[in-house]
Short mmCIF file of C-alpha atoms and ligand atoms in Angstrom, two decimals:
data_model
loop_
_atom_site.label_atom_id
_atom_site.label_comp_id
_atom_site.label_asym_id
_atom_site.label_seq_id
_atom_site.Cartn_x
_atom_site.Cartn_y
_atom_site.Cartn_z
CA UNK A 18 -33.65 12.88 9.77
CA UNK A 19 -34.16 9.06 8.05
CA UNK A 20 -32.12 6.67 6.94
CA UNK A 21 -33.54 7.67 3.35
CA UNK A 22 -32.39 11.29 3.82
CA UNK A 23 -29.18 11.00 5.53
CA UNK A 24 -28.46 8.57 2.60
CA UNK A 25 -29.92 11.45 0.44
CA UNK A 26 -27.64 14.22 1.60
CA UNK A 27 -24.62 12.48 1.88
CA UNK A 28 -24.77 11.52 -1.77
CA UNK A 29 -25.75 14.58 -3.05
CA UNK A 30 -22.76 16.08 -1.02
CA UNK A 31 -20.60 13.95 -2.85
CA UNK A 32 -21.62 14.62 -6.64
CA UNK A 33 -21.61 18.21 -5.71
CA UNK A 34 -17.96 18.53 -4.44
CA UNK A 35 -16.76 15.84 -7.87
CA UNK A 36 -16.26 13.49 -5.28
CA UNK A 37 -18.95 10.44 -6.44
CA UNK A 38 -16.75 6.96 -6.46
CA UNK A 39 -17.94 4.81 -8.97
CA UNK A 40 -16.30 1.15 -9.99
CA UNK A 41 -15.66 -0.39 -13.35
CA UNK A 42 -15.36 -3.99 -14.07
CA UNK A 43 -11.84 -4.66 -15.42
CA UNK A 44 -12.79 -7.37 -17.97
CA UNK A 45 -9.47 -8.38 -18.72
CA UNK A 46 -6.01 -7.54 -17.43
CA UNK A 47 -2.49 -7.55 -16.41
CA UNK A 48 -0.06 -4.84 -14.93
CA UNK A 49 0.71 -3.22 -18.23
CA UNK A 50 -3.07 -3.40 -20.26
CA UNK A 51 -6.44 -3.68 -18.90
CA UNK A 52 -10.07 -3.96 -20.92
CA UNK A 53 -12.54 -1.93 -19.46
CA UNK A 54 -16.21 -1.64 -21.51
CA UNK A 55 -15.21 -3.11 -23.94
CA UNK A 56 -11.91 -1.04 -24.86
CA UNK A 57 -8.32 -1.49 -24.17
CA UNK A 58 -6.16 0.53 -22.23
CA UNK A 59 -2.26 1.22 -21.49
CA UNK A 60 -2.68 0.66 -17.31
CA UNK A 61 -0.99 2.92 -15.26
CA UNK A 62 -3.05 2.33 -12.40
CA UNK A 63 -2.32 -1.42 -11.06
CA UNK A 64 -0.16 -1.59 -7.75
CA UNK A 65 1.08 -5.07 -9.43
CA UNK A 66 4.88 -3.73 -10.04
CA UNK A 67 6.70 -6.68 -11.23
CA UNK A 68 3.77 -8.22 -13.04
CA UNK A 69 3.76 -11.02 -10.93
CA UNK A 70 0.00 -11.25 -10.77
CA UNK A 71 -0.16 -13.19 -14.00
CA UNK A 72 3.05 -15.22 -13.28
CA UNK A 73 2.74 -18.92 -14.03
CA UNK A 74 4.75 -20.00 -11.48
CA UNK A 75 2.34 -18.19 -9.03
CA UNK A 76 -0.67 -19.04 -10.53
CA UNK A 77 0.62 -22.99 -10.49
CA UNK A 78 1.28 -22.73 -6.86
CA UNK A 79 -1.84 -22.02 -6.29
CA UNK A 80 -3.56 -24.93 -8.31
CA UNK A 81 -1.59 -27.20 -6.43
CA UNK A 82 -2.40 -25.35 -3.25
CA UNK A 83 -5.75 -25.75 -3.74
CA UNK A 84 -5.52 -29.38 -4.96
CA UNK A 85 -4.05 -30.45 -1.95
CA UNK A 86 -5.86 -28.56 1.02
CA UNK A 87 -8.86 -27.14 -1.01
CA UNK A 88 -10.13 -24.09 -1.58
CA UNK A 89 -10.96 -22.48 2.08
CA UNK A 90 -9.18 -22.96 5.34
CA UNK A 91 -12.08 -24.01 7.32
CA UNK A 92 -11.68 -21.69 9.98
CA UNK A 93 -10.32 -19.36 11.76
CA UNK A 94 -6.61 -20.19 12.47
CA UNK A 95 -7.04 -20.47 16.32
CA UNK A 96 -9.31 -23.28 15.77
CA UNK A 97 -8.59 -25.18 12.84
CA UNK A 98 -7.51 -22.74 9.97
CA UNK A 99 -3.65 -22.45 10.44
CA UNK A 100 -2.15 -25.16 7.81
CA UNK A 101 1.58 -26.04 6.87
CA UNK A 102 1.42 -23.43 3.80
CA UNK A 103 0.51 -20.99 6.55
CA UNK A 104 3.47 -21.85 8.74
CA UNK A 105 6.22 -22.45 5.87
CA UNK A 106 5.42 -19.33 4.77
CA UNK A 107 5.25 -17.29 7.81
CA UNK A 108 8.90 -18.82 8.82
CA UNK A 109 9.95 -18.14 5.51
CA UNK A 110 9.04 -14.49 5.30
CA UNK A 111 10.49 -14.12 8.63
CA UNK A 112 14.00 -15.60 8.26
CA UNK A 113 13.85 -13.31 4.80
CA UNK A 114 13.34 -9.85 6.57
CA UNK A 115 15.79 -11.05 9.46
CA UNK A 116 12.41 -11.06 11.75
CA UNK A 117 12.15 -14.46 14.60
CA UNK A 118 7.92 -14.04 13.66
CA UNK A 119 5.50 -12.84 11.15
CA UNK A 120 2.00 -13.50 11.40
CA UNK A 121 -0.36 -13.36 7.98
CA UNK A 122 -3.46 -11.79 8.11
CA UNK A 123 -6.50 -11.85 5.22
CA UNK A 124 -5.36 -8.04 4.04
CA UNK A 125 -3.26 -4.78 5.21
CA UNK A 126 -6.10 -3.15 6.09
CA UNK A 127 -7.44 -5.75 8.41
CA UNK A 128 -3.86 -6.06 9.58
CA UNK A 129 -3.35 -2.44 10.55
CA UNK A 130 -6.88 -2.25 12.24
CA UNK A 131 -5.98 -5.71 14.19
CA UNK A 132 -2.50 -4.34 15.20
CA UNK A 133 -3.67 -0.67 16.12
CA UNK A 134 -6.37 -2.29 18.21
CA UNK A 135 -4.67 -5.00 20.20
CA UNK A 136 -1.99 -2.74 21.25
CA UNK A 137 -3.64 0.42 22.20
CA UNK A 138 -4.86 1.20 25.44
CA UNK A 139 -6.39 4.68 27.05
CA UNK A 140 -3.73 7.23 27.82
CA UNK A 141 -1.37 5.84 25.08
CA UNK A 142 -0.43 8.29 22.08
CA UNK A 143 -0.07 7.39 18.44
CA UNK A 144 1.87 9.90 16.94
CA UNK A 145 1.12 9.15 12.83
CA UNK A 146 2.71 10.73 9.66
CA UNK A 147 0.11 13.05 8.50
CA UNK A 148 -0.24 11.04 5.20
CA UNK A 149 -0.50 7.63 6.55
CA UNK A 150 -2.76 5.48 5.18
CA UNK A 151 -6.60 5.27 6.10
CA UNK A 152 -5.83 1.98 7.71
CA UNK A 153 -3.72 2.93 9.93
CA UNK A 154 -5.62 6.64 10.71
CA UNK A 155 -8.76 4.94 10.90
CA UNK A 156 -7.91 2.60 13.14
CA UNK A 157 -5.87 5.00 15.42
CA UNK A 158 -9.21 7.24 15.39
CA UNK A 159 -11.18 4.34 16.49
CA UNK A 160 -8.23 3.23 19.01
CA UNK A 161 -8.81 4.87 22.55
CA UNK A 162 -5.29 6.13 22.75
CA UNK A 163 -5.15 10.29 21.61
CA UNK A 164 -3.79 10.31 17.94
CA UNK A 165 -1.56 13.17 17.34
CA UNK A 166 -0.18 13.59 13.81
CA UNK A 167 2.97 14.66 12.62
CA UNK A 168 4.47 16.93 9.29
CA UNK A 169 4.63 14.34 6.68
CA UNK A 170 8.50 12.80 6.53
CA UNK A 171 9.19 15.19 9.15
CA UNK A 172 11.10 13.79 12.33
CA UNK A 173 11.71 17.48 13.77
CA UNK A 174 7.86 17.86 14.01
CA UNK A 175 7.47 14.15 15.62
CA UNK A 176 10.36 15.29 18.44
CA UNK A 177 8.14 18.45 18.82
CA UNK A 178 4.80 16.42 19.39
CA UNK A 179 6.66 14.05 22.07
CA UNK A 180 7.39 17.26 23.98
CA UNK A 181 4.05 17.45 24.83
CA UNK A 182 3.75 14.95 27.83
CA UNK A 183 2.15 11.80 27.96
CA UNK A 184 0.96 9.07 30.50
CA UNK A 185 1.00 5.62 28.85
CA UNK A 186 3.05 4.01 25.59
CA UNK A 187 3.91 5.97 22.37
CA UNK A 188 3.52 4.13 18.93
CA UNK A 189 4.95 5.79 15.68
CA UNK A 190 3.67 4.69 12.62
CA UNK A 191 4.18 5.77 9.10
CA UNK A 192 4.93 4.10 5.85
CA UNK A 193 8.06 3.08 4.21
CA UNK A 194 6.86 4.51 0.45
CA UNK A 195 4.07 6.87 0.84
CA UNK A 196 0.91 5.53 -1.15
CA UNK A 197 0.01 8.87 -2.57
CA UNK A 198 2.53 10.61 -3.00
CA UNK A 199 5.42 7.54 -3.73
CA UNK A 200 8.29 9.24 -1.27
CA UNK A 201 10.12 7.65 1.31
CA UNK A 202 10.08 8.08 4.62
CA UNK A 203 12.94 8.49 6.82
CA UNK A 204 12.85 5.56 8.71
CA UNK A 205 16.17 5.83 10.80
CA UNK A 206 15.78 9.34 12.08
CA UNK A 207 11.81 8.52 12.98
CA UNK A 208 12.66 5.55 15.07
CA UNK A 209 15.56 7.52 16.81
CA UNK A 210 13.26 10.17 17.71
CA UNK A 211 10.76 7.34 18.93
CA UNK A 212 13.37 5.16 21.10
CA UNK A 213 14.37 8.52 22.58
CA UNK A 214 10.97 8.65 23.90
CA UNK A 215 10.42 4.66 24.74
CA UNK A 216 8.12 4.72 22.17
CA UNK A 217 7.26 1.51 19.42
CA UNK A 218 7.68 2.17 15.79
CA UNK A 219 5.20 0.28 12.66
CA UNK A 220 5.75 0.81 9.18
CA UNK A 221 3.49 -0.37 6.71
CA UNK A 222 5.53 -1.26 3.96
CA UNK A 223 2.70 -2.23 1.35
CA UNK A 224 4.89 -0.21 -1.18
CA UNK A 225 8.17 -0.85 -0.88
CA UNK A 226 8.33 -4.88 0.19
CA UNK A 227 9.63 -6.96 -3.24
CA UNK A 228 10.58 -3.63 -5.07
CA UNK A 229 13.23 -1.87 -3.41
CA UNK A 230 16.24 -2.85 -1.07
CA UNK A 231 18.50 -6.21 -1.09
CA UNK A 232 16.36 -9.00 -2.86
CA UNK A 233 13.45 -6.77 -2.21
CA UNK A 234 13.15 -7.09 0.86
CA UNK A 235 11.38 -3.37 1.33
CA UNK A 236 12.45 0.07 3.01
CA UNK A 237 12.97 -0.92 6.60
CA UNK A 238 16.03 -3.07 5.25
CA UNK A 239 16.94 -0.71 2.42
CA UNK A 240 17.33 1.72 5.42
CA UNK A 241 19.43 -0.42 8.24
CA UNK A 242 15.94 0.40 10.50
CA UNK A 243 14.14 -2.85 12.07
CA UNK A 244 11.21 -1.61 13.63
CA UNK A 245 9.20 -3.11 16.56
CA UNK A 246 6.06 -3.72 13.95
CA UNK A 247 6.57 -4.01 10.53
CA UNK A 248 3.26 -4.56 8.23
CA UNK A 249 4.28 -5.91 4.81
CA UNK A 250 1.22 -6.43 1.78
CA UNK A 251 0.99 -9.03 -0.78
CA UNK A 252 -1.65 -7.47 -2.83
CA UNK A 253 0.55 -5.28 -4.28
CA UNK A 254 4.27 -6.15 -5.77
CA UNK A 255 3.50 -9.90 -4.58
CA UNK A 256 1.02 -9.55 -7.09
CA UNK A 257 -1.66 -11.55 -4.97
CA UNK A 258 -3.13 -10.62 -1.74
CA UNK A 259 -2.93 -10.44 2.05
CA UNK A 260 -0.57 -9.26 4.52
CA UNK A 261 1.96 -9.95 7.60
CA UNK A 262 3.29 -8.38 10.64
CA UNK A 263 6.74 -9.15 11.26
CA UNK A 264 7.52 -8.83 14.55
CA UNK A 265 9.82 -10.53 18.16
CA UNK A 266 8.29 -13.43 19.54
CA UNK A 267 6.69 -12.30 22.43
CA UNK A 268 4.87 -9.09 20.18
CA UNK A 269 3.50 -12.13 18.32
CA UNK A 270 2.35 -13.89 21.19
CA UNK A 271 0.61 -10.81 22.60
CA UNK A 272 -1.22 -10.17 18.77
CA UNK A 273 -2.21 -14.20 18.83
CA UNK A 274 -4.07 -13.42 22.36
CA UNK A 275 -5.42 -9.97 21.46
CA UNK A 276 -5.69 -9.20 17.40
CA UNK A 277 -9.20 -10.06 16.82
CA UNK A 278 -9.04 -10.16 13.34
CA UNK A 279 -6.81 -13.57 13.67
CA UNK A 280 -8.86 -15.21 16.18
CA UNK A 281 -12.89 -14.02 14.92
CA UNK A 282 -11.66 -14.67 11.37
CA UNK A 283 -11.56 -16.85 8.57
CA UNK A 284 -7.82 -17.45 7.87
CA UNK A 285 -6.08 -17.31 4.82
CA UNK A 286 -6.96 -19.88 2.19
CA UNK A 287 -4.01 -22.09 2.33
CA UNK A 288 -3.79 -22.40 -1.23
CA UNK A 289 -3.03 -18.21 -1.17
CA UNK A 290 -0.19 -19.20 1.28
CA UNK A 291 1.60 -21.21 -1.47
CA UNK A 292 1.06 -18.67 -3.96
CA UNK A 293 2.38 -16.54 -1.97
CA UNK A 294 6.10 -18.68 -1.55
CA UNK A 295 6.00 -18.48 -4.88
CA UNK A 296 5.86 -14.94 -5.15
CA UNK A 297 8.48 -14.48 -2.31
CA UNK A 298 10.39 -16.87 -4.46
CA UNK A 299 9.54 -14.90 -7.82
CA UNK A 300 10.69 -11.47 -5.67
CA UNK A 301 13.61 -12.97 -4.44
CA UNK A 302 15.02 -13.81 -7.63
CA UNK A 303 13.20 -10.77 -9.38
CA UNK A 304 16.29 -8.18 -9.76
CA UNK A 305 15.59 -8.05 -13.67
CA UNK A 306 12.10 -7.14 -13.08
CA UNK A 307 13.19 -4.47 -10.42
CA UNK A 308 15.64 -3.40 -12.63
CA UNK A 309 12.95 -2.72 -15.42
CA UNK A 310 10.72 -1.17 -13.08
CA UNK A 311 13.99 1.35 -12.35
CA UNK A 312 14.28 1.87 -16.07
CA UNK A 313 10.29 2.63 -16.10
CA UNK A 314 10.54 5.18 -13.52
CA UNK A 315 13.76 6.97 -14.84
CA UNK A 316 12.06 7.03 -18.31
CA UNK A 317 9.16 8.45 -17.33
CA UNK A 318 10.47 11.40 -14.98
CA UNK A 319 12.98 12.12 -17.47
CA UNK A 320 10.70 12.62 -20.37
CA UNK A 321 8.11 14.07 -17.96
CA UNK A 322 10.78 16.90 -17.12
CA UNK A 323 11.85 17.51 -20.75
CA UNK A 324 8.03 18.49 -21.29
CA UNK A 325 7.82 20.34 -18.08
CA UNK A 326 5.37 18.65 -16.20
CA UNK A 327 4.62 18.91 -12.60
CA UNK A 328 6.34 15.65 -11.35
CA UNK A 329 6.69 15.17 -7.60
CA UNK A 330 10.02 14.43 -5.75
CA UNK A 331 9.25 10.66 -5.91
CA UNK A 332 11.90 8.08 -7.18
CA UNK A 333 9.80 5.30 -6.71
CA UNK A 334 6.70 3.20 -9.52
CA UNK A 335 4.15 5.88 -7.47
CA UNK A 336 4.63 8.93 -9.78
CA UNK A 337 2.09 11.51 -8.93
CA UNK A 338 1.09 14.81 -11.03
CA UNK A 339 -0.24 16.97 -8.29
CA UNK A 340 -3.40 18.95 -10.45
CA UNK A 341 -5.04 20.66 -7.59
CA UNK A 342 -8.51 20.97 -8.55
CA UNK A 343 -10.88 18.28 -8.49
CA UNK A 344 -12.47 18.57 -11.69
CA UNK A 345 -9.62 19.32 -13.54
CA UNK A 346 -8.29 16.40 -12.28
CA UNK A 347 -11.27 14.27 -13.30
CA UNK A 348 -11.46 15.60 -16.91
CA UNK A 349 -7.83 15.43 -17.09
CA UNK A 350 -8.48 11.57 -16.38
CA UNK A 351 -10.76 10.95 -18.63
CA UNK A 352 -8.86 12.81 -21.18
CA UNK A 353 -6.01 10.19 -21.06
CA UNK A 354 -8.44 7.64 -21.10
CA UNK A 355 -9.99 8.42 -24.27
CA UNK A 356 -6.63 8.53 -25.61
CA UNK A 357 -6.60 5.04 -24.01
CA UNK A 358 -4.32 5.28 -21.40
CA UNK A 359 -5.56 4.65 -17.79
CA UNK A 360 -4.95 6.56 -14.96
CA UNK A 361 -6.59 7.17 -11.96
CA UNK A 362 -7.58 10.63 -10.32
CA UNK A 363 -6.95 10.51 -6.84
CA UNK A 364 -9.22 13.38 -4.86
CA UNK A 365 -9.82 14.06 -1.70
CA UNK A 366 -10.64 12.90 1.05
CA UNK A 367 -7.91 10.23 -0.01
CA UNK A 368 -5.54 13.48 0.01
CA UNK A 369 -5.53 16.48 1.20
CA UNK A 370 -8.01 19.27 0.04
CA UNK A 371 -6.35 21.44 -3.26
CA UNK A 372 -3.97 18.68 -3.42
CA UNK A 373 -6.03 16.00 -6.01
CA UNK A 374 -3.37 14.53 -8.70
CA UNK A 375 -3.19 12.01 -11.25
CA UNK A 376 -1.81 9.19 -9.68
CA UNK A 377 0.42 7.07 -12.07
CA UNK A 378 2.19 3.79 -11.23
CA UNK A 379 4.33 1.80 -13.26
CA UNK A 380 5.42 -1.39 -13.52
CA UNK A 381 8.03 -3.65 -14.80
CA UNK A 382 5.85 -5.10 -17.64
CA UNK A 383 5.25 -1.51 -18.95
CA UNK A 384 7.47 -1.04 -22.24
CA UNK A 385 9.37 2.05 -23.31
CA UNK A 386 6.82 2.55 -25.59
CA UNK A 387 4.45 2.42 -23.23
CA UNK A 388 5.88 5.24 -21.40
CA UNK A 389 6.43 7.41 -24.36
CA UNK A 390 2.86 7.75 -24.98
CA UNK A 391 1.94 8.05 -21.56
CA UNK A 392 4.18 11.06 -21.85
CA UNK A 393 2.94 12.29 -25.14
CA UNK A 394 -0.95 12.03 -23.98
CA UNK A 395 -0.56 14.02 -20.75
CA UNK A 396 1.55 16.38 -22.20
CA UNK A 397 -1.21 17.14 -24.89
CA UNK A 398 -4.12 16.72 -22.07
CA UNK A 399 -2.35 19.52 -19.59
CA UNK A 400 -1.74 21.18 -22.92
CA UNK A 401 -5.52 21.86 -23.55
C1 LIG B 522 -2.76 -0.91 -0.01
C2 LIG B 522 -2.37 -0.47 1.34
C3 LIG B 522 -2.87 -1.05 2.49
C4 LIG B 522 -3.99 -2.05 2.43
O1 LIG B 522 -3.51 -3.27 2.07
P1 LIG B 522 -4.56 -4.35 1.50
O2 LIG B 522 -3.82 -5.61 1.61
O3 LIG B 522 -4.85 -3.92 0.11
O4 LIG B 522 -5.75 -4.28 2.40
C5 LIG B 522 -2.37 -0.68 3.70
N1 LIG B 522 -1.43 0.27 3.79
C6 LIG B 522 -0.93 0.88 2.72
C7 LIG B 522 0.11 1.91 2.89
C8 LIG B 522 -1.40 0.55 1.46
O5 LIG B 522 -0.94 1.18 0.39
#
């Protein structure tokens, strides 16, 4: 076979089975509207859940960031990247979630594939939620440690993999809100099953940092756990972008040595690094806009009961309607969309087959009103 026809095939495999990704340019947008060829939309697709990605406040920091070290951090940090924003921040986001360390990294993804990589060795296990996210699978695929993966949520099953015997160290990951499906995880009873074993916990906590628990502060805290490796994201309720590990000093030592992505990488822009305080800042003080976001969610899943729709058992912004079939889910899509609200269809292989949804999110800039005709337009779409 060439390069032309393995191209070829693998295209054609994915038009056949309604799987094609395609992007559009967002032309102009915040968490509650975007403009998309030429037309405006309600958006109920952004990750952005307190609106902070248009806050002034944020978007000031960052001037000033940028007037005073520039736009680019010159390097990687081990050389000559790693600024004062860099190091405010990081101590600041540690004291926050009660951590001694965090580290920042360009992104979660690059963060979960750094993490996964350092730490993993041959004859190690990594025993991962079932519906973790494709950072963290992918990596522990690519890891030489055996992945074994447990029923989603389910600490019974994770007690029942552990049986099986192993040679080297465990590491337990899952999420603290579940990107697809917008449940929690239970954090305590994982981590008991893992210390039972001698085993390392990591919870990527891209969904549930600045939105839920004390001040925001995310799931882990919300739920009295502390794991060993805690991944938090800024790209989505910070509103900006990047990511940290929050972890005990000598677990940040070891990733400073051995993450590759910190030390054969670009770091940060510094300027991001003060946005970023000023989003911690923004989240810290954000209980209105968490409070709104609350309102949001109990809005929509009460109207979305009244009219009898298939809501999951999520409490959280992530409220999926699990379709099934992938084209059904695609026309459903653009149904809404011509109606001008915008919502993504989710398909496999992002989750599982017979399983592809409309994935809604809300946010605290989205107005009742907002959610009313959300409402009334997939009522009418599922309707047809
Ligand atoms: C979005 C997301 C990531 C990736 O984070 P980025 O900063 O966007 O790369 C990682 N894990 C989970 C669970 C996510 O939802």
């Amino acid at each position: 076979m060439s390069w032309q026809q393995r191209l070829d095939q693998a295209l054609a495999a994915r038009h056949e089975k309604a799987q094609f990704r395609q992007r559009r340019i967002n032309q102009q947008g915040d968490a509650r509207t975007l403009r998309i060829e030429g037309r405006n939309y309600l958006n109920f697709s952004a990750n952005d859940y307190l609106g902070l990605s248009q806050h002034p406040r944020i978007i000031r920091a960052w001037q000033q960031g940028a007037a005073r070290y520039g736009v680019g951090a010159g390097g990687s940090g081990h050389i000559t990247g790693y600024h004062p924003a860099h190091a405010e921040f990081e101590q600041r986001l540690a004291s926050w979630l009660g951590y001694p360390r965090a580290l920042l990294f360009i992104s979660g993804f690059a963060a979960n594939q750094a993490i996964i990589a350092a730490m993993m060795a041959k004859n190690d296990v990594i025993y991962a939620d079932k519906l973790s996210h494709a950072s963290l699978l992918e990596a522990a695929a690519l890891s030489p440690a055996t992945l074994r993966r447990f029923a989603h949520n389910q600490p019974d099953s994770l007690g029942r993999l552990f049986a099986r015997p192993h040679q080297g160290e465990a590491l337990v990951v899952t999420e603290g809100i579940f990107s697809m499906d917008g449940d929690q995880a239970p954090l305590a009873a994982l981590q008991a099953v893992s210390r039972q074993h001698s085993g390392w916990l990591l919870v990527d906590d891209a969904h549930g940092v600045g939105v839920i628990g004390e001040e925001g502060r995310g799931s882990c805290w919300q739920q009295k756990v502390m794991p060993e490796l805690l991944v938090v994201t800024f790209g989505k309720a910070f509103g900006v972008s990047g990511a940290a590990v929050l972890c005990q000093n000598d677990t940040a030592d070891y990733l400073l040595q051995f993450a590759r992505h910190l030390i054969y990488s670009t770091a940060m822009p510094p300027a991001q690094a003060c946005a970023l305080d000023a989003a911690l800042t923004c989240i810290q003080q954000g209980d209105d806009l968490r409070e709104q976001l609350q309102s949001a969610i109990r809005l929509f899943r009460q109207g979305a009961r009244e009219r009898g729709l298939n809501i999951a058992a999520s409490e959280t912004a992530i409220q999926p309607l699990i379709v099934g079939d992938e084209v059904r889910t695609l026309k459903l899509a653009e149904m809404l969309r011509q109606q001008g609200c915008w919502v993504t269809a989710i398909r496999p292989p992002t989750v599982p087959p017979g399983t592809a949804r409309l994935r809604i999110t809300l946010s605290a800039a989205h107005q009742p009103e907002d959610i009313e005709r959300l409402l009334e337009v997939v009522h009418d779409a599922m309707g047809q």
